Amino acid sequence: MSRPIIPVDNRWSRRDVLRTLFFTAGAAGPAAWLSGCGGDTGAAPLPVPPAGGGATPERLPDLVPETENRLVGRFANIGPLREVPDVHGVRTPEGFATRVVAINGELPQPGGMSAQWPLPGGVGNRPWHIFPDGGGVVPRDNGGWIYISNSEVPGVGSIGFTFPELAGLTTPIESFVPGLAQVGTLVFDPDGTIVDSYTILSGTTFNCAGGVTPWKTWLSCEEHPGGLVWECDPYQAGQGLACPTLGVFAHEAIAIDPQHRMLYLTEDMPDGRFYRWIADPSDWPEGAGRAALQSGRLQVLVVGGDGVEGALTGPQPIHWLDARNPHAPQHENRLAESTVFEGGEGVWYFRGIVYFATKGDDRIWAIDVAAQTIEVIYDRATAVAPNDILSGVDNLFVTDQGDVLVAEDGGDMQVVVIMPDGTLKPLLQVVGQDASEVAGIAFSPDGRRMYFTSDRGGRNGLGGFTNGLGMVYELILPDDL
């Protein structure tokens, strides 16, 4: 057996180290604020890509007027982080406040979780799950909202992630051994009171990120070599539906382009690829409000021109190839011509641009859907101060004003904002939880509250917070922002 894939030079995340430790220890526009890893939900005419194999046309219609792309970020004028963290262990700019809304093993409380010992009682019938990761928000009819949260619990299939040479054994076993991960919810009234909590998916493994759909369901991604995407109804307790057409691989996140009826998907593997899924006309008919997500074409990205390194200095042309054996594990069906993206993380569609992160090289990428080009908009290795504060790139969220919010897995536990003009600002920093990572960014429908997780955070027993089994924060934005 070769040695486990352990990161070198801190290029891989502490999540990978935790996976290794787990198994070696013996464990076998309000709409634009909603989703955690999704994207723009605006409606527009929907051109249908051609049927059959091969690439789609060199250019897709650009359906966004050029004048709408001139954006000033919502967070352009925030100040520096305060020197001293608040009572919840979070540094924020002046005017911001935080609240803890869920902690592993405790029933959520209507007014949020106390900074002291757990309170008796609570709402819902489920203690909060361990290792909360990707998240999203959907609105309620009464003006409230629901925060959705994955649980990234390893299982048999995860062994094939840490030890890829064993994936051929562990992936089949995974299909017969129910996982311990789940997807949970926090239900909020319009004033922010938590009124319920329930499970919308269980029996899965290593659910990482995902995305809210324009039709207000949640897509939860399993991150292991035999992983699937599951569609869940966030409005009631229940069980999600598997979507094998979206591929079998170590899924990280999903973004949806409703204009062209396409989904974009990242793969979190050292030799991962970047995918898109094109709905069959019968699966997402023109004019239909949603896709069935049961029939479509899975394709793999190829970067042309001067390739990946050329994208550091300017846009490079791209094209797409139909995946080989799309219903089989993709790590066993690599196309040599397809481009390797080392550790795909968050992905987001916004106004004709698909943003995604790769942790292996600490880069943020941007695909121009109309021009069919790709370029790097942030590269840690070449960043120059003061725009070099971002490392350990992970979950993404793009606001309706063009701010790209990047959560750190590694680095110093920050959420960093990449402004539309390319400058960087820290939005928050979690202190005293260095074995954790930040994830699950999502906003309430009115944009006044932002949710995020510390997936390995918890109580320290002294009224504060430290490393643990996971917690969820609420960031309350100032009124003038």
Short mmCIF file of C-alpha atoms in Angstrom, two decimals:
data_model
loop_
_atom_site.label_atom_id
_atom_site.label_comp_id
_atom_site.label_asym_id
_atom_site.label_seq_id
_atom_site.Cartn_x
_atom_site.Cartn_y
_atom_site.Cartn_z
CA MET A 1 0.00 0.00 0.00
CA SER A 2 1.35 3.43 -0.89
CA ARG A 3 1.26 6.07 1.78
CA PRO A 4 -1.87 8.20 2.20
CA ILE A 5 -2.24 11.38 0.19
CA ILE A 6 -1.10 13.88 2.80
CA PRO A 7 -0.74 17.51 1.73
CA VAL A 8 2.68 19.08 1.42
CA ASP A 9 3.54 22.74 1.97
CA ASN A 10 0.02 23.24 3.37
CA ARG A 11 -1.45 23.12 -0.14
CA TRP A 12 -4.16 20.74 0.97
CA SER A 13 -6.63 21.45 3.71
CA ARG A 14 -6.81 20.38 7.31
CA ARG A 15 -9.94 18.51 6.20
CA ASP A 16 -7.70 16.03 4.37
CA VAL A 17 -5.58 15.56 7.49
CA LEU A 18 -8.73 14.97 9.56
CA ARG A 19 -9.88 12.36 7.06
CA THR A 20 -6.56 10.55 7.43
CA LEU A 21 -6.68 10.78 11.22
CA PHE A 22 -10.26 9.46 11.20
CA PHE A 23 -9.40 6.29 9.34
CA THR A 24 -5.97 5.63 10.84
CA ALA A 25 -7.66 5.87 14.25
CA GLY A 26 -9.70 2.81 13.35
CA ALA A 27 -12.94 4.33 12.01
CA ALA A 28 -13.66 2.17 9.10
CA GLY A 29 -32.00 40.97 -5.50
CA PRO A 30 -33.08 38.93 -2.73
CA ALA A 31 -33.04 35.82 -4.92
CA ALA A 32 -29.31 36.18 -5.41
CA TRP A 33 -28.75 35.98 -1.63
CA LEU A 34 -30.50 32.66 -1.12
CA SER A 35 -28.39 29.67 -2.02
CA GLY A 36 -25.23 28.44 -0.37
CA CYS A 37 -23.40 27.21 -3.46
CA GLY A 38 -25.81 27.88 -6.27
CA GLY A 39 -26.15 31.02 -8.28
CA ASP A 40 -28.21 33.60 -10.08
CA THR A 41 -31.85 32.61 -10.41
CA GLY A 42 -33.00 35.17 -12.96
CA ALA A 43 -35.28 33.93 -15.73
CA ALA A 44 -34.48 34.42 -19.43
CA PRO A 45 -35.00 32.68 -22.77
CA LEU A 46 -33.47 29.24 -22.61
CA PRO A 47 -31.59 28.09 -25.73
CA VAL A 48 -31.39 24.29 -25.88
CA PRO A 49 -27.89 22.85 -26.51
CA PRO A 50 -27.64 20.38 -29.38
CA ALA A 51 -28.28 16.71 -28.71
CA GLY A 52 -25.66 14.04 -29.26
CA GLY A 53 -21.99 13.83 -28.34
CA GLY A 54 -19.23 16.35 -28.56
CA ALA A 55 -18.95 19.96 -27.59
CA THR A 56 -21.71 22.55 -27.73
CA PRO A 57 -21.27 25.60 -29.99
CA GLU A 58 -18.15 27.71 -29.47
CA ARG A 59 -20.23 30.54 -27.99
CA LEU A 60 -23.48 30.56 -26.08
CA PRO A 61 -25.81 33.56 -26.21
CA ASP A 62 -24.85 36.31 -23.78
CA LEU A 63 -28.17 37.12 -22.10
CA VAL A 64 -26.87 39.80 -19.68
CA PRO A 65 -26.73 43.41 -20.89
CA GLU A 66 -23.18 44.74 -20.72
CA THR A 67 -24.18 47.73 -18.60
CA GLU A 68 -25.35 45.43 -15.80
CA ASN A 69 -21.83 44.08 -15.33
CA ARG A 70 -20.50 47.37 -13.91
CA LEU A 71 -20.77 46.54 -10.24
CA VAL A 72 -19.62 48.07 -6.98
CA GLY A 73 -19.30 45.49 -4.23
CA ARG A 74 -21.66 45.55 -1.28
CA PHE A 75 -18.72 45.28 1.10
CA ALA A 76 -16.55 47.92 -0.59
CA ASN A 77 -16.66 50.30 2.38
CA ILE A 78 -16.36 47.95 5.36
CA GLY A 79 -13.54 48.69 7.76
CA PRO A 80 -10.79 46.40 9.08
CA LEU A 81 -11.52 43.58 11.48
CA ARG A 82 -11.63 44.57 15.13
CA GLU A 83 -8.56 43.47 17.05
CA VAL A 84 -10.51 41.66 19.77
CA PRO A 85 -12.97 38.86 18.90
CA ASP A 86 -16.50 39.04 20.27
CA VAL A 87 -17.96 36.72 22.92
CA HIS A 88 -18.48 34.05 20.25
CA GLY A 89 -14.85 34.10 19.15
CA VAL A 90 -15.37 36.01 15.88
CA ARG A 91 -13.56 39.13 14.66
CA THR A 92 -15.72 41.40 12.51
CA PRO A 93 -15.61 44.99 11.22
CA GLU A 94 -17.31 47.73 13.26
CA GLY A 95 -21.08 47.57 13.09
CA PHE A 96 -21.33 43.79 12.66
CA ALA A 97 -22.52 41.33 15.33
CA THR A 98 -22.72 37.54 15.60
CA ARG A 99 -25.03 34.93 17.09
CA VAL A 100 -24.51 31.18 17.50
CA VAL A 101 -27.60 29.40 16.15
CA ALA A 102 -26.65 25.70 16.39
CA ILE A 103 -24.06 23.54 18.15
CA ASN A 104 -23.45 19.83 17.63
CA GLY A 105 -25.42 17.59 19.99
CA GLU A 106 -27.70 20.35 21.29
CA LEU A 107 -31.30 21.17 20.39
CA PRO A 108 -31.45 24.57 18.68
CA GLN A 109 -32.88 27.34 20.85
CA PRO A 110 -35.48 29.88 19.64
CA GLY A 111 -33.22 32.83 20.39
CA GLY A 112 -29.94 31.18 19.44
CA MET A 113 -27.44 29.21 21.48
CA SER A 114 -26.17 30.59 24.77
CA ALA A 115 -22.48 31.26 25.13
CA GLN A 116 -22.70 29.39 28.43
CA TRP A 117 -23.82 25.81 29.06
CA PRO A 118 -26.50 24.17 26.88
CA LEU A 119 -30.03 25.23 27.73
CA PRO A 120 -32.76 22.67 28.45
CA GLY A 121 -35.41 21.99 25.84
CA GLY A 122 -35.21 23.59 22.42
CA VAL A 123 -36.98 23.30 19.07
CA GLY A 124 -37.33 20.38 16.69
CA ASN A 125 -36.76 16.71 17.39
CA ARG A 126 -33.09 16.41 16.46
CA PRO A 127 -29.92 17.54 18.16
CA TRP A 128 -27.74 19.45 15.68
CA HIS A 129 -25.56 17.20 13.53
CA ILE A 130 -21.78 16.90 13.61
CA PHE A 131 -19.41 18.44 11.04
CA PRO A 132 -21.80 20.97 9.41
CA ASP A 133 -20.40 21.97 6.03
CA GLY A 134 -22.09 23.43 2.93
CA GLY A 135 -25.30 25.35 3.45
CA GLY A 136 -28.02 27.36 1.76
CA VAL A 137 -31.20 29.30 2.43
CA VAL A 138 -34.72 29.12 0.99
CA PRO A 139 -37.52 31.59 1.81
CA ARG A 140 -40.73 30.73 3.66
CA ASP A 141 -44.15 32.06 2.68
CA ASN A 142 -44.50 33.95 5.97
CA GLY A 143 -41.36 36.03 5.37
CA GLY A 144 -39.09 33.69 7.32
CA TRP A 145 -36.50 31.37 5.88
CA ILE A 146 -34.88 27.96 6.25
CA TYR A 147 -31.14 27.42 6.62
CA ILE A 148 -30.04 24.06 5.18
CA SER A 149 -26.86 22.36 6.37
CA ASN A 150 -24.94 19.29 5.20
CA SER A 151 -23.19 16.95 7.62
CA GLU A 152 -19.75 15.90 6.40
CA VAL A 153 -19.42 12.58 8.23
CA PRO A 154 -16.88 10.13 6.71
CA GLY A 155 -17.86 6.59 5.81
CA VAL A 156 -16.58 3.55 3.96
CA GLY A 157 -16.56 5.44 0.66
CA SER A 158 -14.37 8.16 2.17
CA ILE A 159 -11.52 5.65 2.55
CA GLY A 160 -11.26 5.73 -1.24
CA PHE A 161 -10.80 9.48 -1.05
CA THR A 162 -7.89 9.32 1.39
CA PHE A 163 -6.45 6.18 -0.24
CA PRO A 164 -7.43 6.37 -3.96
CA GLU A 165 -5.88 2.98 -4.65
CA LEU A 166 -8.62 1.45 -2.46
CA ALA A 167 -11.52 3.24 -4.18
CA GLY A 168 -12.25 0.22 -6.38
CA LEU A 169 -13.00 -1.75 -3.20
CA THR A 170 -14.60 0.87 -0.98
CA THR A 171 -16.94 2.37 -3.57
CA PRO A 172 -18.94 -0.87 -4.08
CA ILE A 173 -19.09 -1.42 -0.31
CA GLU A 174 -20.41 2.09 0.15
CA SER A 175 -23.48 1.26 -1.96
CA PHE A 176 -24.45 -1.46 0.55
CA VAL A 177 -23.53 0.29 3.81
CA PRO A 178 -25.70 3.30 4.71
CA GLY A 179 -23.64 6.34 5.63
CA LEU A 180 -23.99 8.37 8.80
CA ALA A 181 -24.18 11.80 7.19
CA GLN A 182 -27.39 13.78 6.88
CA VAL A 183 -28.82 17.16 5.93
CA GLY A 184 -30.54 19.22 8.61
CA THR A 185 -32.49 22.47 8.72
CA LEU A 186 -33.03 25.47 10.95
CA VAL A 187 -36.42 27.11 10.39
CA PHE A 188 -36.60 30.85 11.12
CA ASP A 189 -39.55 33.20 11.56
CA PRO A 190 -39.30 36.69 10.02
CA ASP A 191 -37.83 38.15 13.24
CA GLY A 192 -35.03 35.57 13.32
CA THR A 193 -36.59 33.29 15.95
CA ILE A 194 -35.79 29.61 15.38
CA VAL A 195 -39.04 27.64 15.36
CA ASP A 196 -38.13 24.19 14.08
CA SER A 197 -35.33 21.84 13.05
CA TYR A 198 -35.61 18.57 11.13
CA THR A 199 -33.75 16.20 8.78
CA ILE A 200 -34.29 16.17 5.00
CA LEU A 201 -31.67 13.52 4.05
CA SER A 202 -29.92 10.67 5.87
CA GLY A 203 -27.97 7.49 5.12
CA THR A 204 -25.40 9.22 2.93
CA THR A 205 -21.65 9.77 3.29
CA PHE A 206 -19.43 12.83 3.53
CA ASN A 207 -21.99 15.39 2.36
CA CYS A 208 -19.87 18.42 1.60
CA ALA A 209 -21.43 21.35 -0.24
CA GLY A 210 -24.16 21.53 -2.87
CA GLY A 211 -26.53 24.26 -3.97
CA VAL A 212 -30.04 25.67 -3.77
CA THR A 213 -31.96 25.30 -7.03
CA PRO A 214 -34.03 28.06 -8.65
CA TRP A 215 -37.07 25.93 -7.78
CA LYS A 216 -36.07 26.02 -4.10
CA THR A 217 -34.84 22.47 -3.47
CA TRP A 218 -31.42 21.59 -2.05
CA LEU A 219 -28.80 19.57 -3.93
CA SER A 220 -26.52 17.79 -1.46
CA CYS A 221 -23.18 16.45 -2.71
CA GLU A 222 -21.42 13.32 -1.45
CA GLU A 223 -17.66 13.81 -1.49
CA HIS A 224 -16.13 10.39 -2.13
CA PRO A 225 -15.19 8.52 -5.34
CA GLY A 226 -18.63 6.86 -5.57
CA GLY A 227 -20.50 9.96 -4.44
CA LEU A 228 -23.86 11.07 -5.81
CA VAL A 229 -25.92 14.23 -5.74
CA TRP A 230 -29.21 14.10 -3.82
CA GLU A 231 -32.15 16.46 -4.31
CA CYS A 232 -33.94 17.32 -1.07
CA ASP A 233 -37.15 19.16 -0.18
CA PRO A 234 -36.16 21.67 2.54
CA TYR A 235 -39.74 22.50 3.53
CA GLN A 236 -40.51 19.23 5.30
CA ALA A 237 -38.75 16.33 6.99
CA GLY A 238 -38.05 13.48 4.60
CA GLN A 239 -35.53 11.74 2.40
CA GLY A 240 -33.84 13.07 -0.72
CA LEU A 241 -33.81 11.56 -4.21
CA ALA A 242 -30.54 10.43 -5.83
CA CYS A 243 -29.61 12.02 -9.15
CA PRO A 244 -27.13 9.59 -10.80
CA THR A 245 -27.26 11.54 -14.07
CA LEU A 246 -25.16 14.24 -12.36
CA GLY A 247 -22.23 11.85 -12.21
CA VAL A 248 -20.50 9.47 -9.83
CA PHE A 249 -17.46 11.16 -8.30
CA ALA A 250 -16.25 13.10 -5.25
CA HIS A 251 -18.75 15.91 -5.62
CA GLU A 252 -18.03 19.18 -3.85
CA ALA A 253 -20.52 21.81 -5.04
CA ILE A 254 -23.01 22.70 -7.79
CA ALA A 255 -24.03 25.90 -9.55
CA ILE A 256 -27.01 26.24 -11.89
CA ASP A 257 -27.26 28.35 -15.04
CA PRO A 258 -31.04 28.48 -15.58
CA GLN A 259 -30.66 30.58 -18.73
CA HIS A 260 -28.99 27.74 -20.62
CA ARG A 261 -30.40 24.90 -18.47
CA MET A 262 -26.96 23.70 -17.37
CA LEU A 263 -25.36 22.70 -14.07
CA TYR A 264 -21.67 23.12 -13.20
CA LEU A 265 -20.00 20.72 -10.77
CA THR A 266 -16.64 20.56 -8.97
CA GLU A 267 -14.75 17.40 -8.01
CA ASP A 268 -12.61 17.40 -4.87
CA MET A 269 -9.80 15.02 -5.80
CA PRO A 270 -6.08 15.64 -6.44
CA ASP A 271 -6.69 14.70 -10.10
CA GLY A 272 -10.22 16.10 -10.17
CA ARG A 273 -12.02 17.55 -13.16
CA PHE A 274 -14.54 20.30 -13.73
CA TYR A 275 -17.91 19.20 -15.13
CA ARG A 276 -21.07 20.54 -16.61
CA TRP A 277 -24.41 18.77 -17.02
CA ILE A 278 -26.79 19.59 -19.87
CA ALA A 279 -30.41 18.62 -19.28
CA ASP A 280 -32.09 16.52 -21.95
CA PRO A 281 -34.98 18.48 -23.54
CA SER A 282 -37.43 16.08 -21.91
CA ASP A 283 -35.79 16.54 -18.49
CA TRP A 284 -35.96 20.34 -18.51
CA PRO A 285 -38.34 21.41 -21.29
CA GLU A 286 -38.13 24.95 -22.60
CA GLY A 287 -40.29 27.16 -20.42
CA ALA A 288 -40.44 24.63 -17.58
CA GLY A 289 -39.84 25.89 -14.08
CA ARG A 290 -37.44 23.11 -13.12
CA ALA A 291 -35.37 20.16 -14.24
CA ALA A 292 -36.20 16.60 -13.20
CA LEU A 293 -32.44 15.97 -12.84
CA GLN A 294 -32.81 12.40 -14.06
CA SER A 295 -31.65 12.58 -17.69
CA GLY A 296 -28.88 14.60 -19.26
CA ARG A 297 -25.31 14.75 -20.58
CA LEU A 298 -22.29 14.93 -18.29
CA GLN A 299 -19.32 16.74 -19.84
CA VAL A 300 -15.73 17.44 -18.80
CA LEU A 301 -13.83 20.70 -19.29
CA VAL A 302 -10.79 21.04 -21.55
CA VAL A 303 -8.70 24.22 -21.41
CA GLY A 304 -7.14 25.12 -24.75
CA GLY A 305 -4.85 27.94 -25.85
CA ASP A 306 -1.93 28.27 -23.46
CA GLY A 307 -3.65 26.01 -20.96
CA VAL A 308 -4.02 26.38 -17.21
CA GLU A 309 -0.87 28.45 -16.78
CA GLY A 310 -1.94 30.76 -19.58
CA ALA A 311 -5.15 31.45 -17.66
CA LEU A 312 -3.04 33.21 -15.03
CA THR A 313 -2.43 36.09 -17.42
CA GLY A 314 -5.52 36.14 -19.61
CA PRO A 315 -8.63 34.30 -20.80
CA GLN A 316 -8.04 30.95 -22.52
CA PRO A 317 -10.48 29.14 -24.82
CA ILE A 318 -12.29 26.09 -23.47
CA HIS A 319 -14.35 23.25 -24.88
CA TRP A 320 -16.21 20.28 -23.45
CA LEU A 321 -16.07 16.52 -23.97
CA ASP A 322 -18.79 14.04 -23.13
CA ALA A 323 -17.72 12.09 -20.04
CA ARG A 324 -16.67 8.49 -20.53
CA ASN A 325 -19.13 6.07 -18.88
CA PRO A 326 -20.96 8.94 -17.13
CA HIS A 327 -22.86 6.60 -14.78
CA ALA A 328 -19.66 4.92 -13.55
CA PRO A 329 -17.08 6.33 -11.08
CA GLN A 330 -15.24 9.04 -12.96
CA HIS A 331 -11.86 8.44 -11.30
CA GLU A 332 -11.81 5.15 -13.24
CA ASN A 333 -12.88 6.80 -16.52
CA ARG A 334 -10.62 9.80 -16.95
CA LEU A 335 -10.30 11.37 -20.39
CA ALA A 336 -6.63 12.09 -20.97
CA GLU A 337 -7.51 15.25 -22.90
CA SER A 338 -9.54 16.73 -20.02
CA THR A 339 -7.94 19.32 -17.75
CA VAL A 340 -6.94 18.47 -14.18
CA PHE A 341 -8.14 20.84 -11.44
CA GLU A 342 -6.44 19.99 -8.18
CA GLY A 343 -9.10 19.80 -5.49
CA GLY A 344 -12.25 21.51 -6.80
CA GLU A 345 -14.20 23.37 -4.12
CA GLY A 346 -16.99 25.96 -4.23
CA VAL A 347 -18.71 26.99 -7.46
CA TRP A 348 -21.16 29.79 -8.28
CA TYR A 349 -22.98 31.07 -11.37
CA PHE A 350 -23.52 34.84 -11.56
CA ARG A 351 -24.46 36.95 -14.59
CA GLY A 352 -22.92 34.72 -17.20
CA ILE A 353 -19.77 33.89 -15.19
CA VAL A 354 -19.07 30.60 -13.42
CA TYR A 355 -16.69 31.10 -10.49
CA PHE A 356 -14.99 28.13 -8.82
CA ALA A 357 -12.17 27.45 -6.38
CA THR A 358 -9.34 24.89 -6.38
CA LYS A 359 -7.59 24.25 -3.08
CA GLY A 360 -4.53 22.43 -4.42
CA ASP A 361 -3.17 25.64 -5.93
CA ASP A 362 -5.24 28.25 -4.01
CA ARG A 363 -6.90 29.72 -7.08
CA ILE A 364 -10.25 31.24 -7.96
CA TRP A 365 -11.30 30.72 -11.57
CA ALA A 366 -13.87 32.43 -13.79
CA ILE A 367 -15.52 30.89 -16.86
CA ASP A 368 -17.23 33.26 -19.28
CA VAL A 369 -20.17 31.18 -20.44
CA ALA A 370 -20.87 33.26 -23.56
CA ALA A 371 -17.25 33.58 -24.72
CA GLN A 372 -16.34 30.03 -23.60
CA THR A 373 -13.11 31.18 -21.96
CA ILE A 374 -11.51 30.66 -18.55
CA GLU A 375 -9.12 32.77 -16.49
CA VAL A 376 -7.72 32.93 -12.96
CA ILE A 377 -8.97 35.90 -10.94
CA TYR A 378 -7.00 35.03 -7.79
CA ASP A 379 -3.78 33.05 -7.43
CA ARG A 380 -2.22 32.78 -3.99
CA ALA A 381 1.27 32.10 -5.34
CA THR A 382 1.44 35.34 -7.32
CA ALA A 383 -0.77 37.59 -5.17
CA VAL A 384 0.84 40.79 -3.94
CA ALA A 385 0.06 42.57 -0.67
CA PRO A 386 -2.47 43.73 0.36
CA ASN A 387 -4.31 41.31 -1.95
CA ASP A 388 -2.55 38.20 -0.61
CA ILE A 389 -4.70 37.58 2.48
CA LEU A 390 -6.63 34.60 1.09
CA SER A 391 -5.44 31.00 1.48
CA GLY A 392 -7.13 27.62 1.84
CA VAL A 393 -9.89 28.56 -0.63
CA ASP A 394 -13.09 26.55 -0.19
CA ASN A 395 -16.81 27.46 -0.32
CA LEU A 396 -17.89 30.36 -2.55
CA PHE A 397 -20.80 32.78 -2.47
CA VAL A 398 -21.37 35.67 -4.89
CA THR A 399 -23.63 38.53 -3.80
CA ASP A 400 -26.01 40.32 -6.11
CA GLN A 401 -23.52 43.20 -6.19
CA GLY A 402 -20.65 41.05 -7.43
CA ASP A 403 -18.69 40.39 -4.22
CA VAL A 404 -17.10 36.93 -4.30
CA LEU A 405 -17.08 35.64 -0.71
CA VAL A 406 -14.52 32.88 -0.16
CA ALA A 407 -14.49 30.73 2.98
CA GLU A 408 -11.12 29.43 4.15
CA ASP A 409 -10.30 25.80 4.89
CA GLY A 410 -6.82 26.44 6.17
CA GLY A 411 -5.36 29.90 6.14
CA ASP A 412 -6.51 31.73 9.26
CA MET A 413 -10.24 30.86 9.35
CA GLN A 414 -11.48 33.91 7.50
CA VAL A 415 -14.21 34.76 5.03
CA VAL A 416 -12.50 36.99 2.47
CA VAL A 417 -14.30 39.19 -0.05
CA ILE A 418 -12.95 39.57 -3.59
CA MET A 419 -14.44 42.84 -4.82
CA PRO A 420 -15.62 43.35 -8.40
CA ASP A 421 -12.44 45.40 -8.98
CA GLY A 422 -10.25 42.54 -7.73
CA THR A 423 -9.26 43.96 -4.35
CA LEU A 424 -9.58 41.77 -1.24
CA LYS A 425 -11.04 42.52 2.19
CA PRO A 426 -11.58 40.25 5.21
CA LEU A 427 -15.23 40.03 6.26
CA LEU A 428 -14.73 37.96 9.42
CA GLN A 429 -12.31 35.65 11.22
CA VAL A 430 -13.06 32.79 13.61
CA VAL A 431 -10.50 32.72 16.44
CA GLY A 432 -9.41 29.77 18.59
CA GLN A 433 -10.68 27.01 16.28
CA ASP A 434 -7.61 26.30 14.18
CA ALA A 435 -8.53 22.64 13.60
CA SER A 436 -11.74 23.74 11.90
CA GLU A 437 -12.76 25.32 8.60
CA VAL A 438 -15.29 27.94 7.58
CA ALA A 439 -18.10 26.86 5.24
CA GLY A 440 -21.84 27.04 4.61
CA ILE A 441 -22.14 30.72 3.62
CA ALA A 442 -25.72 31.77 2.90
CA PHE A 443 -27.87 34.88 3.45
CA SER A 444 -31.38 35.43 4.71
CA PRO A 445 -33.73 36.54 1.90
CA ASP A 446 -33.45 40.21 2.90
CA GLY A 447 -29.65 40.03 2.96
CA ARG A 448 -29.40 41.28 6.55
CA ARG A 449 -28.10 38.04 8.10
CA MET A 450 -25.34 35.78 6.85
CA TYR A 451 -24.91 32.18 8.03
CA PHE A 452 -21.66 30.24 8.12
CA THR A 453 -20.31 27.16 9.86
CA SER A 454 -17.24 26.26 11.81
CA ASP A 455 -17.35 22.59 10.95
CA ARG A 456 -15.02 21.58 13.78
CA GLY A 457 -16.01 24.24 16.32
CA GLY A 458 -17.64 23.71 19.71
CA ARG A 459 -17.86 24.76 23.34
CA ASN A 460 -14.73 24.94 25.48
CA GLY A 461 -16.57 24.27 28.78
CA LEU A 462 -15.71 27.70 30.12
CA GLY A 463 -18.34 29.77 28.38
CA GLY A 464 -16.39 30.18 25.16
CA PHE A 465 -15.69 28.23 22.01
CA THR A 466 -12.86 26.11 20.67
CA ASN A 467 -12.36 23.03 18.48
CA GLY A 468 -15.24 20.59 18.60
CA LEU A 469 -17.73 18.76 16.39
CA GLY A 470 -19.36 21.68 14.62
CA MET A 471 -21.45 24.82 15.03
CA VAL A 472 -23.34 27.40 12.96
CA TYR A 473 -23.00 31.18 13.24
CA GLU A 474 -25.20 34.06 12.16
CA LEU A 475 -23.49 37.31 11.11
CA ILE A 476 -25.81 40.31 11.54
CA LEU A 477 -25.01 43.10 9.09
CA PRO A 478 -25.24 46.80 10.00
CA ASP A 479 -28.34 48.70 8.85
CA ASP A 480 -26.40 51.01 6.52
CA LEU A 481 -24.82 48.17 4.51
#
